[in-house]
Coordinates of C-alpha atoms in Angstrom, one line a residue:
Chain A
M228 CA 0.0 0.0 0.0
Q229 CA 1.2 3.5 -0.7
A230 CA 1.7 6.0 2.0
L231 CA -1.6 7.7 2.9
P232 CA -2.4 11.3 3.8
E233 CA -2.7 12.2 7.5
Q234 CA -5.8 14.4 7.1
V235 CA -8.9 14.4 5.0
T236 CA -11.6 16.9 4.4
I237 CA -15.2 15.5 4.3
K238 CA -17.8 17.4 2.4
E239 CA -21.2 16.4 3.8
V240 CA -23.7 16.3 0.9
G241 CA -26.6 14.5 2.7
P242 CA -28.9 17.5 2.9
R243 CA -28.7 18.0 -0.8
D244 CA -27.5 14.8 -2.7
G245 CA -29.0 12.6 0.0
L246 CA -32.4 14.2 0.5
Q247 CA -33.0 14.9 -3.1
N248 CA -33.4 11.2 -3.8
E249 CA -35.7 10.5 -0.8
S250 CA -39.4 10.3 -1.6
V251 CA -40.7 11.0 1.9
E252 CA -41.0 14.8 2.3
V253 CA -39.0 16.0 5.2
L254 CA -40.3 19.1 7.0
T255 CA -38.4 22.3 6.7
A256 CA -38.0 22.6 10.4
D257 CA -36.6 19.1 10.6
K258 CA -34.1 19.9 7.9
I259 CA -33.0 22.9 9.8
A260 CA -32.7 21.0 13.0
W261 CA -30.7 18.3 11.3
I262 CA -28.3 20.7 9.5
D263 CA -27.8 22.5 12.8
Q264 CA -26.9 19.1 14.3
L265 CA -24.5 18.4 11.5
S266 CA -22.9 21.8 12.1
R267 CA -22.0 20.7 15.6
T268 CA -20.2 17.6 14.6
G269 CA -16.9 19.2 13.5
L270 CA -17.7 19.0 9.8
S271 CA -16.2 21.9 7.9
Y272 CA -18.4 21.8 4.8
I273 CA -22.1 21.1 4.4
E274 CA -24.0 21.3 1.1
F275 CA -27.3 22.2 2.6
S276 CA -29.7 22.3 -0.4
S277 CA -30.2 23.0 -4.1
F278 CA -31.6 26.0 -5.9
V279 CA -33.0 24.1 -8.8
H280 CA -36.7 24.6 -9.8
P281 CA -39.0 22.8 -7.4
K282 CA -40.6 21.0 -10.3
W283 CA -37.4 19.0 -10.7
I284 CA -36.6 18.3 -7.0
P285 CA -39.7 19.0 -4.9
Q286 CA -37.9 17.8 -1.8
L287 CA -35.6 20.8 -1.9
K288 CA -38.1 23.4 -2.7
D289 CA -37.5 25.0 0.7
A290 CA -33.8 25.8 0.0
K291 CA -34.3 29.4 0.9
Q292 CA -36.1 28.8 4.1
V293 CA -33.5 26.2 5.1
A294 CA -30.7 28.6 4.2
L295 CA -32.2 31.4 6.3
G296 CA -33.2 29.1 9.2
I297 CA -30.0 27.3 10.0
D298 CA -27.5 28.6 12.5
R299 CA -24.4 29.4 10.5
N300 CA -21.2 28.4 12.1
P301 CA -18.5 30.7 10.7
D302 CA -16.0 27.9 10.6
I303 CA -18.2 25.9 8.2
T304 CA -18.6 26.4 4.4
Y305 CA -22.3 26.2 3.6
A306 CA -22.8 25.4 -0.1
A307 CA -25.8 25.0 -2.4
L308 CA -26.2 23.5 -5.8
V309 CA -27.2 25.9 -8.5
P310 CA -28.2 24.9 -12.1
N311 CA -28.3 28.4 -13.7
Q312 CA -28.3 32.1 -13.1
K313 CA -31.8 32.1 -11.6
G314 CA -30.7 29.5 -9.1
L315 CA -27.6 31.5 -8.4
E316 CA -29.6 34.6 -7.6
G317 CA -31.7 32.6 -5.1
A318 CA -28.6 31.2 -3.5
L319 CA -26.8 34.6 -3.3
E320 CA -29.9 36.1 -1.6
T321 CA -29.4 33.7 1.2
G322 CA -25.7 34.5 1.6
V323 CA -24.3 31.0 0.8
D324 CA -20.5 30.6 1.1
E325 CA -20.0 28.5 -2.0
V326 CA -22.1 27.4 -5.0
S327 CA -21.8 24.2 -6.9
V328 CA -22.5 23.8 -10.6
F329 CA -22.9 20.5 -12.2
M330 CA -22.8 18.6 -15.5
S331 CA -22.1 15.1 -16.8
A332 CA -19.1 13.5 -18.5
S333 CA -21.7 11.6 -20.5
E334 CA -23.4 13.3 -23.4
T335 CA -26.6 11.2 -22.9
H336 CA -26.7 11.6 -19.1
N337 CA -26.1 15.3 -19.4
K338 CA -29.0 15.6 -21.9
K339 CA -31.4 13.6 -19.7
N340 CA -30.4 15.4 -16.6
I341 CA -30.2 19.0 -17.7
N342 CA -31.8 18.9 -21.1
K343 CA -28.7 20.2 -22.9
S344 CA -25.7 18.8 -24.8
I345 CA -22.3 19.1 -23.1
E346 CA -21.3 21.9 -25.4
E347 CA -24.6 23.8 -24.7
T348 CA -23.9 23.5 -21.0
Y349 CA -20.7 25.6 -20.8
P350 CA -22.4 28.8 -21.9
V351 CA -25.0 28.3 -19.1
L352 CA -22.4 27.7 -16.5
K353 CA -20.0 30.4 -17.6
P354 CA -22.0 33.4 -16.3
V355 CA -23.0 31.5 -13.2
I356 CA -19.4 30.9 -12.3
E357 CA -18.4 34.4 -13.2
E358 CA -21.2 36.0 -11.2
A359 CA -20.6 33.8 -8.2
K360 CA -16.9 34.7 -8.2
N361 CA -17.7 38.4 -8.6
A362 CA -19.9 38.0 -5.5
G363 CA -16.9 36.7 -3.7
K364 CA -18.0 33.1 -3.6
T365 CA -16.0 30.0 -4.3
V366 CA -17.4 27.7 -6.9
R367 CA -17.4 23.9 -6.9
G368 CA -17.9 21.9 -10.1
Y369 CA -19.5 18.4 -10.1
V370 CA -18.8 16.1 -13.0
S371 CA -21.1 13.1 -12.9
T372 CA -20.9 9.6 -14.5
V373 CA -17.1 9.8 -14.4
F374 CA -16.8 6.0 -13.9
G375 CA -19.8 4.9 -16.0
C376 CA -23.1 6.1 -17.3
P377 CA -26.4 4.3 -17.1
Y378 CA -27.0 5.0 -20.8
E379 CA -23.6 5.0 -22.4
G380 CA -21.7 2.6 -20.2
D381 CA -18.0 3.3 -20.0
I382 CA -16.8 6.9 -20.0
S383 CA -13.2 7.5 -21.2
A384 CA -10.7 9.4 -19.1
E385 CA -10.2 11.7 -22.1
Q386 CA -13.9 12.7 -21.9
V387 CA -13.6 13.3 -18.1
I388 CA -10.4 15.4 -18.6
D389 CA -12.0 17.4 -21.4
V390 CA -15.1 18.3 -19.4
S391 CA -13.2 18.9 -16.2
S392 CA -10.6 21.1 -17.9
R393 CA -13.3 23.3 -19.4
L394 CA -14.8 23.8 -16.0
F395 CA -11.5 24.7 -14.5
D396 CA -11.0 27.1 -17.4
L397 CA -14.3 28.7 -16.5
G398 CA -13.0 29.3 -13.0
I399 CA -14.2 26.6 -10.6
D400 CA -12.1 26.3 -7.4
E401 CA -12.7 22.6 -6.9
L402 CA -13.9 19.7 -8.9
S403 CA -15.8 16.7 -7.6
L404 CA -15.6 13.6 -9.7
G405 CA -18.8 11.6 -9.3
D406 CA -19.4 7.9 -9.5
T407 CA -23.1 8.7 -10.0
I408 CA -24.3 5.1 -10.3
G409 CA -21.8 3.4 -8.0
V410 CA -20.0 1.3 -10.6
A411 CA -16.4 2.4 -10.1
N412 CA -14.0 -0.3 -9.1
P413 CA -10.6 0.2 -7.5
L414 CA -8.7 -0.7 -10.6
Q415 CA -10.7 1.8 -12.6
V416 CA -10.2 4.5 -10.0
D417 CA -6.5 3.8 -10.0
R418 CA -6.3 4.0 -13.8
T419 CA -8.4 7.1 -14.0
L420 CA -6.5 9.0 -11.3
T421 CA -3.2 7.9 -13.0
E422 CA -4.4 9.3 -16.3
I423 CA -5.8 12.6 -15.0
R424 CA -2.9 13.3 -12.6
S425 CA -0.9 15.3 -15.2
Q426 CA -3.9 16.8 -16.9
L427 CA -5.9 18.4 -14.0
P428 CA -4.9 20.4 -10.9
F429 CA -4.8 17.3 -8.6
D430 CA -5.0 19.2 -5.3
Q431 CA -8.3 20.7 -6.4
L432 CA -10.0 17.3 -6.9
A433 CA -12.5 15.7 -4.7
M434 CA -14.0 12.2 -5.1
H435 CA -17.7 11.4 -4.9
F436 CA -18.4 7.7 -4.6
H437 CA -21.6 5.8 -4.2
N438 CA -21.7 2.5 -2.4
T439 CA -24.1 0.7 -4.8
R440 CA -21.9 -2.4 -5.1
G441 CA -20.1 -2.1 -1.7
M442 CA -16.9 -0.8 -3.3
A443 CA -16.9 2.8 -2.1
L444 CA -14.5 2.4 0.8
A445 CA -12.1 0.4 -1.4
N446 CA -12.3 3.2 -4.0
V447 CA -11.6 5.8 -1.2
L448 CA -8.5 3.7 -0.3
V449 CA -7.1 3.8 -3.8
S450 CA -7.9 7.6 -4.0
L451 CA -6.0 8.1 -0.7
E452 CA -3.1 6.1 -2.2
H453 CA -3.1 8.7 -5.0
G454 CA -3.0 11.5 -2.5
I455 CA -6.7 12.6 -2.8
T456 CA -7.7 14.3 0.5
T457 CA -11.3 15.5 -0.2
F458 CA -14.2 13.2 -0.2
D459 CA -18.0 13.8 -0.5
A460 CA -20.2 11.7 1.6
S461 CA -23.8 11.6 2.9
V462 CA -24.5 10.7 6.6
G463 CA -26.0 7.3 7.0
G464 CA -25.6 6.7 3.2
L465 CA -28.8 8.8 2.8
G466 CA -29.9 9.1 -0.9
G467 CA -28.9 7.2 -3.9
C468 CA -29.3 7.4 -7.6
P469 CA -32.9 7.0 -8.8
Y470 CA -31.7 5.5 -12.1
A471 CA -29.9 2.6 -10.4
K472 CA -32.1 -0.2 -9.2
G473 CA -31.3 -1.2 -5.7
A474 CA -28.7 1.6 -5.4
T475 CA -27.8 1.9 -1.8
G476 CA -26.9 5.5 -2.0
N477 CA -24.0 7.8 -1.4
L478 CA -20.9 6.7 0.5
A479 CA -21.9 7.0 4.1
T480 CA -20.1 9.8 5.9
D481 CA -20.2 7.8 9.2
D482 CA -18.7 4.7 7.6
L483 CA -16.0 6.8 5.8
I484 CA -15.1 8.6 9.0
H485 CA -15.0 5.4 11.0
M486 CA -12.5 3.8 8.5
L487 CA -10.4 7.0 8.3
H488 CA -10.1 7.4 12.1
E489 CA -9.3 3.7 12.5
M490 CA -6.5 4.3 10.0
N491 CA -5.3 7.3 12.0
I492 CA -6.4 9.7 9.4
Q493 CA -7.9 12.8 10.9
T494 CA -11.2 14.4 9.8
G495 CA -12.0 16.7 12.6
V496 CA -15.5 15.1 12.8
D497 CA -16.9 13.6 16.0
L498 CA -18.3 10.2 14.9
E499 CA -20.7 10.0 17.8
K500 CA -22.3 13.3 17.2
L501 CA -22.5 12.5 13.5
T502 CA -24.2 9.2 14.2
E503 CA -26.8 11.1 16.3
A504 CA -27.5 13.3 13.3
G505 CA -27.9 10.2 11.1
L506 CA -30.3 8.6 13.6
F507 CA -32.3 11.9 13.7
I508 CA -32.8 12.1 9.9
Q509 CA -33.5 8.3 9.8
S510 CA -36.3 8.9 12.2
K511 CA -37.9 11.3 9.7
L512 CA -37.9 8.8 6.9
D513 CA -39.8 5.6 6.4
K514 CA -36.7 3.5 6.0
Y515 CA -33.5 2.4 7.6
L516 CA -30.4 4.1 6.4
P517 CA -27.9 1.7 4.8
S518 CA -24.6 2.6 6.5
H519 CA -23.0 0.1 8.7
Q520 CA -22.7 2.6 11.5
M521 CA -26.5 3.2 11.4
Q522 CA -27.1 -0.5 11.3
M523 CA -24.9 -1.0 14.4
C524 CA -27.0 1.6 16.2
T525 CA -30.5 0.6 15.0
K526 CA -32.0 -2.4 16.8
E527 CA -34.4 -4.9 15.4
R528 CA -33.6 -4.5 11.7
V529 CA -34.7 -7.3 9.5
Chain B
M77 CA -1.8 0.9 -6.1
Q78 CA 0.5 -2.1 -6.3
A79 CA 0.2 -4.6 -9.1
L80 CA -2.5 -7.1 -8.4
P81 CA -2.8 -10.9 -9.0
E82 CA -4.6 -12.0 -12.1
Q83 CA -6.4 -14.9 -10.5
V84 CA -8.0 -15.5 -7.1
T85 CA -9.3 -18.6 -5.3
I86 CA -12.6 -18.2 -3.5
K87 CA -13.4 -20.5 -0.6
E88 CA -17.1 -20.6 -0.1
V89 CA -17.8 -20.9 3.7
G90 CA -21.5 -20.0 3.6
P91 CA -22.9 -23.5 4.4
R92 CA -20.7 -23.6 7.5
D93 CA -19.6 -20.2 8.7
G94 CA -22.7 -18.6 7.3
L95 CA -25.4 -21.0 8.4
Q96 CA -23.9 -21.6 11.8
N97 CA -24.9 -18.1 12.8
E98 CA -28.4 -18.3 11.4
S99 CA -31.2 -18.9 13.9
V100 CA -33.8 -20.2 11.5
E101 CA -33.3 -23.9 11.0
V102 CA -32.7 -24.8 7.4
L103 CA -34.0 -28.3 6.3
T104 CA -31.3 -30.8 5.4
A105 CA -32.9 -31.3 2.0
D106 CA -32.6 -27.5 1.4
K107 CA -29.0 -27.5 2.5
I108 CA -28.2 -30.3 0.1
A109 CA -30.1 -28.6 -2.8
W110 CA -28.2 -25.4 -2.0
I111 CA -24.8 -26.9 -1.9
D112 CA -25.5 -28.7 -5.1
Q113 CA -26.4 -25.3 -6.6
L114 CA -23.1 -23.9 -5.3
S115 CA -21.3 -26.8 -6.9
R116 CA -22.5 -25.7 -10.3
T117 CA -21.3 -22.2 -10.0
G118 CA -17.6 -22.8 -10.8
L119 CA -16.5 -22.6 -7.2
S120 CA -13.5 -24.9 -6.5
Y121 CA -13.9 -25.1 -2.7
I122 CA -17.0 -25.4 -0.5
E123 CA -16.9 -25.8 3.3
F124 CA -20.1 -27.6 3.6
S125 CA -20.6 -28.1 7.3
S126 CA -19.0 -28.7 10.7
F127 CA -18.6 -31.8 12.8
V128 CA -18.9 -30.1 16.1
H129 CA -21.2 -31.4 18.8
P130 CA -24.9 -30.5 17.9
K131 CA -25.1 -29.0 21.4
W132 CA -22.8 -26.2 20.2
I133 CA -24.2 -25.6 16.7
P134 CA -27.6 -27.1 16.4
Q135 CA -28.0 -25.7 12.9
L136 CA -25.2 -28.0 11.6
K137 CA -26.2 -31.2 13.4
D138 CA -27.0 -32.8 10.1
A139 CA -23.4 -32.6 8.8
K140 CA -23.2 -36.3 8.0
Q141 CA -26.6 -36.4 6.1
V142 CA -25.5 -33.3 4.2
A143 CA -22.1 -34.8 3.3
L144 CA -23.7 -38.0 2.1
G145 CA -26.6 -36.2 0.3
I146 CA -24.7 -33.8 -1.9
D147 CA -23.5 -34.5 -5.4
R148 CA -19.8 -34.4 -5.2
N149 CA -18.1 -32.7 -8.1
P150 CA -14.6 -34.2 -8.4
D151 CA -13.2 -30.8 -9.3
I152 CA -14.4 -29.3 -6.0
T153 CA -12.8 -29.6 -2.6
Y154 CA -15.5 -30.3 0.0
A155 CA -14.3 -29.4 3.4
A156 CA -15.7 -29.6 6.9
L157 CA -14.8 -28.0 10.2
V158 CA -13.7 -30.4 13.0
P159 CA -13.0 -29.5 16.6
N160 CA -11.4 -32.7 17.8
Q161 CA -10.8 -36.4 17.0
K162 CA -14.4 -37.3 17.4
G163 CA -15.4 -34.7 14.9
L164 CA -12.6 -35.9 12.6
E165 CA -13.9 -39.4 12.7
G166 CA -17.4 -38.3 11.7
A167 CA -15.9 -36.2 8.9
L168 CA -13.7 -39.0 7.6
E169 CA -16.7 -41.4 7.5
T170 CA -18.3 -39.2 5.0
G171 CA -15.2 -39.0 2.8
V172 CA -14.5 -35.3 3.1
D173 CA -11.6 -33.9 0.9
E174 CA -10.3 -31.5 3.5
V175 CA -10.8 -30.8 7.2
S176 CA -10.4 -27.5 9.0
V177 CA -9.2 -27.0 12.5
F178 CA -9.7 -23.8 14.4
M179 CA -8.4 -21.8 17.3
S180 CA -8.1 -18.1 18.3
A181 CA -5.2 -15.7 18.4
S182 CA -6.8 -14.3 21.6
E183 CA -6.5 -16.2 24.8
T184 CA -9.9 -15.1 26.1
H185 CA -11.7 -15.7 22.8
N186 CA -10.1 -19.2 22.6
K187 CA -11.3 -20.0 26.1
K188 CA -14.8 -18.8 25.5
N189 CA -15.0 -20.5 22.1
I190 CA -13.4 -23.9 22.8
N191 CA -13.1 -23.9 26.6
K192 CA -9.3 -24.3 26.5
S193 CA -6.3 -22.1 26.8
I194 CA -4.2 -21.6 23.6
E195 CA -1.5 -23.9 25.0
E196 CA -4.1 -26.5 25.8
T197 CA -5.4 -26.4 22.3
Y198 CA -2.3 -27.6 20.4
P199 CA -2.4 -31.1 22.0
V200 CA -6.0 -31.4 20.9
L201 CA -5.3 -30.4 17.3
K202 CA -2.1 -32.3 16.9
P203 CA -3.6 -35.8 16.6
V204 CA -6.5 -34.4 14.5
I205 CA -4.1 -33.0 12.0
E206 CA -1.9 -36.1 12.0
E207 CA -4.8 -38.5 11.5
A208 CA -6.3 -36.4 8.8
K209 CA -3.0 -36.3 7.0
N210 CA -2.6 -40.0 7.5
A211 CA -6.0 -40.5 5.9
G212 CA -4.7 -38.6 2.9
K213 CA -6.6 -35.4 3.6
T214 CA -5.4 -31.8 3.5
V215 CA -5.8 -29.7 6.6
R216 CA -6.8 -26.1 6.8
G217 CA -6.2 -24.0 10.0
Y218 CA -8.4 -21.1 11.0
V219 CA -7.0 -18.5 13.3
S220 CA -9.7 -16.2 14.5
T221 CA -9.7 -12.7 16.1
V222 CA -6.5 -11.9 14.1
F223 CA -7.4 -8.2 13.9
G224 CA -9.2 -7.7 17.1
C225 CA -11.0 -9.6 19.9
P226 CA -14.3 -8.7 21.4
Y227 CA -12.8 -9.4 24.9
E228 CA -9.1 -8.3 24.6
G229 CA -9.3 -5.7 21.9
D230 CA -6.1 -5.4 19.8
I231 CA -4.2 -8.6 19.1
S232 CA -0.5 -8.3 18.3
A233 CA 1.1 -9.5 15.1
E234 CA 3.5 -11.5 17.3
Q235 CA 0.7 -13.4 18.8
V236 CA -0.8 -14.1 15.4
I237 CA 2.6 -15.3 14.1
D238 CA 3.1 -17.5 17.2
V239 CA -0.2 -19.3 16.9
S240 CA 0.0 -19.6 13.2
S241 CA 3.6 -20.9 13.2
R242 CA 2.6 -23.6 15.7
L243 CA -0.3 -24.7 13.4
F244 CA 2.1 -24.8 10.4
D245 CA 4.5 -26.9 12.6
L246 CA 1.6 -29.3 13.3
G247 CA 1.2 -29.8 9.6
I248 CA -1.6 -27.6 8.3
D249 CA -1.5 -27.0 4.5
E250 CA -3.2 -23.6 4.5
L251 CA -4.0 -21.0 7.1
S252 CA -7.0 -18.7 7.1
L253 CA -6.5 -15.5 9.0
G254 CA -9.9 -14.4 10.4
D255 CA -11.2 -11.0 11.1
T256 CA -13.9 -12.6 13.3
I257 CA -15.7 -9.5 14.4
G258 CA -15.1 -7.4 11.3
V259 CA -12.9 -4.7 12.9
A260 CA -9.9 -4.9 10.5
N261 CA -9.1 -1.7 8.7
P262 CA -6.9 -1.4 5.6
L263 CA -3.9 0.1 7.4
Q264 CA -4.0 -2.7 10.0
V265 CA -4.2 -5.3 7.3
D266 CA -1.3 -3.7 5.5
R267 CA 0.8 -3.6 8.6
T268 CA -0.1 -7.1 9.7
L269 CA 0.7 -8.6 6.3
T270 CA 3.9 -6.7 6.2
E271 CA 4.9 -8.0 9.6
I272 CA 4.0 -11.7 8.9
R273 CA 5.4 -11.8 5.4
S274 CA 8.8 -13.0 6.5
Q275 CA 7.5 -15.2 9.3
L276 CA 4.9 -17.4 7.7
P277 CA 4.6 -19.2 4.4
F278 CA 2.9 -16.4 2.5
D279 CA 1.5 -18.5 -0.3
Q280 CA -0.3 -20.7 2.1
L281 CA -2.3 -17.9 3.6
A282 CA -6.0 -17.1 3.1
M283 CA -7.8 -14.0 4.4
H284 CA -11.2 -14.3 6.0
F285 CA -12.9 -10.9 6.4
H286 CA -16.2 -9.9 7.8
N287 CA -18.0 -6.8 6.5
T288 CA -19.4 -5.5 9.9
R289 CA -18.1 -2.0 9.2
G290 CA -18.2 -2.1 5.4
M291 CA -14.4 -2.4 5.1
A292 CA -14.1 -6.0 3.8
L293 CA -13.6 -5.2 0.2
A294 CA -11.0 -2.5 1.1
N295 CA -9.2 -5.1 3.2
V296 CA -9.3 -7.5 0.3
L297 CA -7.8 -4.8 -1.9
V298 CA -4.9 -4.3 0.4
S299 CA -4.4 -8.1 0.7
L300 CA -4.4 -8.3 -3.1
E301 CA -1.7 -5.6 -3.2
H302 CA 0.3 -7.9 -0.9
G303 CA -0.1 -10.8 -3.3
I304 CA -2.7 -12.8 -1.3
T305 CA -4.8 -14.9 -3.7
T306 CA -7.1 -16.9 -1.5
F307 CA -10.2 -15.4 0.2
D308 CA -13.0 -16.9 2.3
A309 CA -16.5 -15.6 1.7
S310 CA -20.1 -16.5 2.3
V311 CA -22.7 -16.1 -0.5
G312 CA -25.0 -13.2 0.1
G313 CA -23.0 -12.3 3.2
L314 CA -24.9 -15.0 5.1
G315 CA -23.9 -15.4 8.7
G316 CA -22.1 -13.1 11.0
C317 CA -20.5 -13.2 14.4
P318 CA -23.0 -13.6 17.2
Y319 CA -20.8 -11.6 19.5
A320 CA -20.9 -8.4 17.4
K321 CA -24.1 -6.4 17.7
G322 CA -25.4 -5.5 14.3
A323 CA -22.7 -7.5 12.6
T324 CA -23.6 -7.9 8.9
G325 CA -21.8 -11.1 8.5
N326 CA -19.1 -12.6 6.4
L327 CA -17.7 -10.9 3.3
A328 CA -20.3 -11.7 0.6
T329 CA -18.9 -14.1 -2.1
D330 CA -21.1 -12.4 -4.7
D331 CA -19.9 -8.8 -3.9
L332 CA -16.3 -10.1 -3.8
I333 CA -16.6 -11.8 -7.1
H334 CA -18.3 -8.8 -8.6
M335 CA -15.4 -6.6 -7.6
L336 CA -12.7 -9.0 -8.7
H337 CA -14.3 -9.6 -12.1
E338 CA -14.7 -5.8 -12.6
M339 CA -11.0 -5.5 -11.9
N340 CA -10.2 -8.3 -14.5
I341 CA -9.2 -10.7 -11.8
Q342 CA -10.4 -14.2 -12.6
T343 CA -12.2 -16.4 -10.1
G344 CA -13.7 -19.1 -12.3
V345 CA -17.1 -18.5 -10.7
D346 CA -20.3 -17.6 -12.6
L347 CA -21.7 -14.7 -10.7
E348 CA -25.2 -15.2 -12.1
K349 CA -25.4 -18.8 -10.9
L350 CA -23.9 -17.8 -7.6
T351 CA -26.6 -15.1 -7.2
E352 CA -29.3 -17.7 -7.8
A353 CA -27.8 -19.8 -5.1
G354 CA -27.9 -16.8 -2.8
L355 CA -31.5 -16.1 -3.6
F356 CA -32.3 -19.7 -2.9
I357 CA -30.9 -19.8 0.6
Q358 CA -32.4 -16.3 1.3
S359 CA -35.8 -17.8 0.5
K360 CA -35.2 -20.3 3.3
L361 CA -34.5 -17.7 5.9
D362 CA -36.7 -15.0 7.5
K363 CA -34.4 -12.2 6.5
Y364 CA -32.8 -10.4 3.6
L365 CA -29.2 -11.2 3.0
P366 CA -27.0 -8.2 3.3
S367 CA -24.8 -8.3 0.2
H368 CA -25.2 -5.6 -2.3
Q369 CA -25.7 -8.2 -5.1
M370 CA -28.6 -9.7 -3.2
Q371 CA -30.0 -6.2 -2.6
M372 CA -29.8 -5.4 -6.3
C373 CA -31.8 -8.6 -7.0
T374 CA -34.4 -8.4 -4.2
K375 CA -37.2 -6.1 -4.7
E376 CA -39.2 -4.1 -2.2
R377 CA -36.7 -4.1 0.5
V378 CA -37.2 -1.5 3.3

């Protein structure tokens, strides 16, 4: 095994990427209470909602109320996803610290997801990124289907590098490489990171794994061996991709932190407090959250 | 990442290590049908039962009937666990190919599990191993709690090496290093394998992980980087350690094979047929099996 970093930054995406795929409507007050709980765990980054049109993600229609309702800890970056300038305006009104823009490395997935070709997407994101930067915000870019697309199958590293480079050219500060449908395997992660190492600013990369096939922590391990130190995760493994049957959702923040701490890699997060936050949001849903940590703490599961 | 092996041997322990921790009694005829199904998947090794006293493991009291009822594929090694000479006699009467003996690297776990100190265990295993070898059988040794004990906590590599060396001295052909309670993390596996590399016959080692904290596949990955090519697993993740609350059982053969095949590592096992065998045994229990592969194939889970 290669030497591993001593410290890792966790970006909690549960309130956005987790909740957006949950069918049970969570009350705005519960979201606020939950995010406030997350803010007291030691996390340094929380993506709290998405300013997309409520038609697309009804669960997150209360982004503004959530943004204005939560207690903002000045040590934490509160980020929100924005699809376009209208979304950006909404986000800026609430004083977010960072905005996230998104697109897909797969032409078909991009079209299905945001109704535009990849080439048509850049002109939409360009003014969003510019205006956000002008407003003094940092901008994160998400590239999805990096390790596979539900429509196109394999995605080449060249395609990932091309889309990512364009986003960096547009001014993003960090790029999150997403395994949207949870198909990445450790060999593939190793090869992809080897290929992109010389092509993209490596210290501005984050990895975003899903645990659909149970390989997320193995993929994190390979990424750590490559020196990646930023990972997205969702507490309890909340969420999942609606296109993947049986998908068990995002990499669970709690399982990730448990593994990292066991390996003497610091995250600054209190696992016990984080677990309490996971149990809280679980109590607002009609299902058990899939993380191992949640399972250890939830009795009488079947 | 280090270069990985091209081929891996999977030892299916579901009918023994999986079933022994399941409270619902499975009918002998169903066990036989299930093992016959497993025999048609391409697996080269099946641990089909245990010749321990039925008082200790009622679920496996039909070891003899199972052994005599299954269709023996000559390309497959059919193994059974034996605790002592009486168990060995029962196993030999059924013409098993290989017998497995077991003990713990933890003094306390060994005492609780087999009511003997570690030192008192060797004289019990010595004649078992000798007689099995005299009968032309190969012998596998299991060492449990290698990466942690529910009573003693950490177990030193020295202790593991000491117990393992004694078993090799007694004549075992292969040693399976067990993470009985699923606490091993990749750094620990890396360090342990580094330490034992020069002390034990490395090509006679197998790794036996549990997925209690979701780290089993990451631990497999580190083991592969060390050149380990034999892994124990239980289809569907059947089983688990009764001492670990919420333990989700053995590493699932299906998830392991899925990852290995995705990484172009051959196992010789047909994942589709293996999945069918997993769904079959799941239908005989009152629970869902925890593997991701089973979850993908089982609808309407909560």
